[in-house]
Amino acid sequence: MAEQEPVAMTEFDSGEPTAQEPQTGRQAHANRRNFMRKVFFASGATAVATMGGAGAWAALAADETGATASAVPSGTPSGTPSGGPGGGAGGPGNQSITEDFFGLTTDGKKIDDLFTVHSEGVATAPVIAAANAFLAGLSATQKSSTQFTVHSTEWRLWSNVDAYDRQGVSIADLSDEQQALGKALLKSALSADGLETTEKIRRINQAAGEAIDNTASFNEEAFSYTVMGTPSATEPWGFQFDGHHLVINYFVLGGQVVMSPCFWGSEPTEIEIDGTTVSVCKEEVTASLAFINSLTEAQRTVAIESTTKSNESMKAGAFADNAVQEYTGIRGTALTGAQKLKLLGIVEAFAGRAKADVAKARLAEVRAHLNDTYVTWAGGIADDSAFYVRVHGPVVWVEVDCQAPGPLAGAYGASQGSGATQMHVHSIIRTPNGNDYGKELLRQHYLTSPHHR
């Protein structure tokens, strides 16, 4: 987007420091991004359809401005995405949102009635308390750049690459006490495995940065928190943790949680730190190989679209919220019971990084649509093979992508771009048909809640 002359934005809660406050270069950049985000929000015409009619738009606008909406929600989603597949890497060359949110689909049309607002018995009180404590521990300036409305486009402004200017407050910005509150927030939302995975990704990022003498770009502190909405037991809200190779989106509505999109990756996936070998992203690799090797030769002929692996295959990474991808590969109906369990194992490697009750609800949702879930494979099937796998169904999208050595290749003796390897893995889990970031639940909440009518 080209530079624009400042316009009056007084109808928005900008979430920026006042003009009188001295600003660092980082704060000034954050303000520019905030301004552009507001411009996008103000011009998002098709958001009316996506949110469910004029009444829902009025409710959304009221939330953004602090006003009270009086229009009655009406209508059903009718907008369609204008973009196609893409967005493997995201980042500096691809930092803008060019269309309103629609979600991943197979043909540009969302499947209705997949998601409903109801209690799934998830215990959200701990994460509510942790989020409130984290916000209370921030200074006024930190909080103003960290907390956004639940409808904010900031949800979608994440990237897994290092050279990306993030909103919110980074670990580097926080005192020891504030860092502890941030870690407590992650601990309240994640399982022991999930928390350990986040810590390992950060530690490896630091160690790899030290190995190539570039900790300015690659370190364990360049990870940012943002909070969307106000933590509540009844109203929708959520948070995001965003950095290199690690992005967690966590939406909460009553007793429901949507933890997607979540990006988990590392380069390298294994490195020695203080005399101990630290490895990460092995669960998804192991589960994927276990599945493909459970298939018969005839089944593999259907599932494997290519025996070679390109350097990058991911289709729904950063800035690809509206990717359109038809079903390909082998369908769940063609699998035996044991093979279906192997398929679920791939999803479980990701779902299991949330608390047990969240993971249980997520897996039940996936299991209900397992017959209509497809698996596509590219690359080898040996234990050390580089490969790409996509699990794609009505309610789940998983990609595990072994990529070519990138900017941290020197940390493990590789040459950048020398061919895909298990030492550089990108993976993501999403919720197709409009429920990434809990968007479909949010839409239904505003359509059906009496106090929003």
PDB file of C-alpha atoms in Angstrom, residues 88 158 160 197 201 245-247 261-266 280-285 288 314 316-317 346 349-350 353 387-389 397-403 424-430:
ATOM      1  CA  GLY A  88       4.005 -20.575   1.957  1.00  0.00           C
ATOM      2  CA  TRP A 158       1.283 -12.793  11.716  1.00  0.00           C
ATOM      3  CA  ASN A 160       6.672 -17.112  10.639  1.00  0.00           C
ATOM      4  CA  THR A 197       7.804 -27.144  22.010  1.00  0.00           C
ATOM      5  CA  ILE A 201      11.812 -23.502  19.121  1.00  0.00           C
ATOM      6  CA  HIS A 245       8.910 -20.356  13.250  1.00  0.00           C
ATOM      7  CA  LEU A 246       6.288 -20.058  16.002  1.00  0.00           C
ATOM      8  CA  VAL A 247       2.775 -18.608  15.841  1.00  0.00           C
ATOM      9  CA  PRO A 261      -3.886 -21.106  12.843  1.00  0.00           C
ATOM     10  CA  CYS A 262      -0.813 -22.397  14.660  1.00  0.00           C
ATOM     11  CA  PHE A 263       2.563 -22.512  12.957  1.00  0.00           C
ATOM     12  CA  TRP A 264       5.311 -24.718  14.349  1.00  0.00           C
ATOM     13  CA  GLY A 265       8.717 -24.951  12.718  1.00  0.00           C
ATOM     14  CA  SER A 266      12.449 -24.862  13.208  1.00  0.00           C
ATOM     15  CA  VAL A 280      11.868 -30.232  17.979  1.00  0.00           C
ATOM     16  CA  CYS A 281       9.078 -30.866  15.430  1.00  0.00           C
ATOM     17  CA  LYS A 282       9.781 -34.598  15.529  1.00  0.00           C
ATOM     18  CA  GLU A 283       6.247 -35.621  16.549  1.00  0.00           C
ATOM     19  CA  GLU A 284       4.630 -34.437  13.332  1.00  0.00           C
ATOM     20  CA  VAL A 285       7.399 -35.935  11.181  1.00  0.00           C
ATOM     21  CA  SER A 288       3.331 -38.502   9.134  1.00  0.00           C
ATOM     22  CA  MET A 314       3.255 -25.125   1.923  1.00  0.00           C
ATOM     23  CA  ALA A 316      -1.664 -22.087   3.582  1.00  0.00           C
ATOM     24  CA  GLY A 317       1.063 -20.361   5.522  1.00  0.00           C
ATOM     25  CA  ILE A 346      -0.868 -36.598  12.530  1.00  0.00           C
ATOM     26  CA  ALA A 349       0.676 -34.147  17.071  1.00  0.00           C
ATOM     27  CA  PHE A 350      -0.693 -30.608  16.712  1.00  0.00           C
ATOM     28  CA  ARG A 353      -0.056 -29.022  22.087  1.00  0.00           C
ATOM     29  CA  PHE A 387       8.505 -34.952   2.386  1.00  0.00           C
ATOM     30  CA  TYR A 388       5.361 -32.852   2.301  1.00  0.00           C
ATOM     31  CA  VAL A 389       2.030 -34.037   3.668  1.00  0.00           C
ATOM     32  CA  TRP A 397      -6.046 -28.599   7.586  1.00  0.00           C
ATOM     33  CA  VAL A 398      -2.544 -29.745   8.473  1.00  0.00           C
ATOM     34  CA  GLU A 399       0.633 -29.288   6.465  1.00  0.00           C
ATOM     35  CA  VAL A 400       4.055 -30.684   7.350  1.00  0.00           C
ATOM     36  CA  ASP A 401       6.678 -29.384   4.948  1.00  0.00           C
ATOM     37  CA  CYS A 402      10.352 -30.385   4.961  1.00  0.00           C
ATOM     38  CA  GLN A 403      12.017 -27.399   3.332  1.00  0.00           C
ATOM     39  CA  HIS A 424      14.214 -27.490   8.282  1.00  0.00           C
ATOM     40  CA  VAL A 425      10.526 -28.099   8.936  1.00  0.00           C
ATOM     41  CA  HIS A 426       7.516 -25.826   8.590  1.00  0.00           C
ATOM     42  CA  SER A 427       4.127 -27.069   9.752  1.00  0.00           C
ATOM     43  CA  ILE A 428       0.720 -25.558  10.325  1.00  0.00           C
ATOM     44  CA  ILE A 429      -2.738 -26.488  11.566  1.00  0.00           C
ATOM     45  CA  ARG A 430      -5.814 -24.558  10.451  1.00  0.00           C
TER      46      ARG A 430
END
